[in-house]
C-alpha cells in the first residue's frame, strides 16, 4: 500500500539530496518531475546546499574550453587523482561540418548555468540537465570586444522566482575603438535593451575574471592604475562597485582572480610574481575580507603572465581565451587552480597544498571557469539559429 506523504515533507527530504541524484529522480514519476523544477523547491534546495557545503562541497569542478572548443569537466577524485570527462555542448543531430564551425570563445558560470559566447550568438546551457537556450545577438555584437555577466533578479509572486538576465558591455577601452555600450537581455521577454546614461571611468582587468553571486555578476575593474571589485545590479540595471580597493596593494605584475566560495561568499586570489606566494581572501558581501589560505612554494609556476615580445598574440585573444579559475576544497586545505603557459599556449590544472603541488590535467590553450552543478533551468527553447552560423574567417570582413 502506498503512503501519502505531505508535499512539505517531500520537499524537505528531497532538498537534502545532491543535484546529480535529483536529476535522475525526475524520471521516477510526473509528480516528481514537476516538483523538482518548481521555483520554490529549487530555491530551498540551493539554500540548503550552500548552508551544508561541508557535506556537499565535493561537487565543485572546473570546466575547460580548449582551443578546439571541446569542453571538458575536471572533477577531483580522492586526494591525488582527477577525473576528466568530455561534455557534449552541441547536439549531435547537427551535421558534423556545422559542429566544426561552432567556436566557443568565452564561458561564464551562474548557479549551474553556463553562458557560452560564440561567433554570432550565445548559448545558455545546464550541462547536468542537458538543457539549452539559444540567444540571438544584434548586428553590433562582437565576441571579443564585449564582456558578459549572467545573473538573475528575484520576482514575486512567488517570492523565490528567479528571472534570469544577461548583461553585455564594452568599456571605453577595447580593441576596435568601438563606443562604450551596455545591454541587458531578459529571458522572460526574449529581447535585448540598451541601458542608457552609463559612463565608464574604469576598464576591466586582464585576464578577465568573472563570477556571479546572489544573482549579480562581479569583475575586477581598474581605475587610474588601482584595482577594485565591480558588480552589476540587475534590479537597478547599474554598475555598483563593491570595494574601492582590494585587500592588498595592487601590482600589475601579480596575477589576480575572482571566484565564489562556498556558494555565498566572494573569494579573491593573488600571486606574487617575485616569490610565487599565493594568497586567498574571502568575504561576505557586507563583511571585510579575511585571509583563508597562503601557499608558499617558490618553484610553483606563475598562474598567468603577459606574452613576451617574441610571442606574437593579439590582445583580444589574450583577453578572451585565457583566464584563471580556481576553487578551494571543502576542508580548506587544497587549492585547485588553472595555470596558463604562454609558450606552448597550454592550460594546466594543478592541485596545490601548503608545500607541494601536482599537475593533474593539461590541454591546448583555452578558457575555463569554476563550476558547481545545479537544477537551474535556462527557461527557453533549445532551437538554434543555424542559418546564421558562418565560418569564423568570413565573420568580420
Short mmCIF file of N, CA and C in Angstrom, two decimals, residues 112 123 125 144 153 160 265 276 343:
data_model
loop_
_atom_site.label_atom_id
_atom_site.label_comp_id
_atom_site.label_asym_id
_atom_site.label_seq_id
_atom_site.Cartn_x
_atom_site.Cartn_y
_atom_site.Cartn_z
N UNK A 112 24.94 26.99 -11.77
CA UNK A 112 24.81 25.78 -12.55
C UNK A 112 24.55 25.98 -14.02
N UNK A 123 24.81 30.85 -26.05
CA UNK A 123 24.13 29.64 -25.61
C UNK A 123 24.14 29.60 -24.10
N UNK A 125 23.32 27.11 -21.02
CA UNK A 125 23.35 25.64 -21.02
C UNK A 125 23.53 25.12 -19.60
N UNK A 144 34.68 39.29 -29.14
CA UNK A 144 35.92 39.59 -28.44
C UNK A 144 35.86 40.90 -27.66
N UNK A 153 17.23 38.24 -11.07
CA UNK A 153 16.54 39.00 -10.03
C UNK A 153 15.42 38.12 -9.49
N UNK A 160 10.24 33.56 -4.57
CA UNK A 160 11.52 32.94 -4.88
C UNK A 160 11.72 32.76 -6.38
N UNK A 265 29.92 33.42 -0.72
CA UNK A 265 30.99 34.36 -0.42
C UNK A 265 31.81 34.62 -1.67
N UNK A 276 56.24 33.93 -5.84
CA UNK A 276 55.27 32.91 -6.27
C UNK A 276 54.26 32.56 -5.16
N UNK A 343 54.09 30.02 -23.53
CA UNK A 343 54.99 29.46 -24.53
C UNK A 343 54.30 28.47 -25.46
#
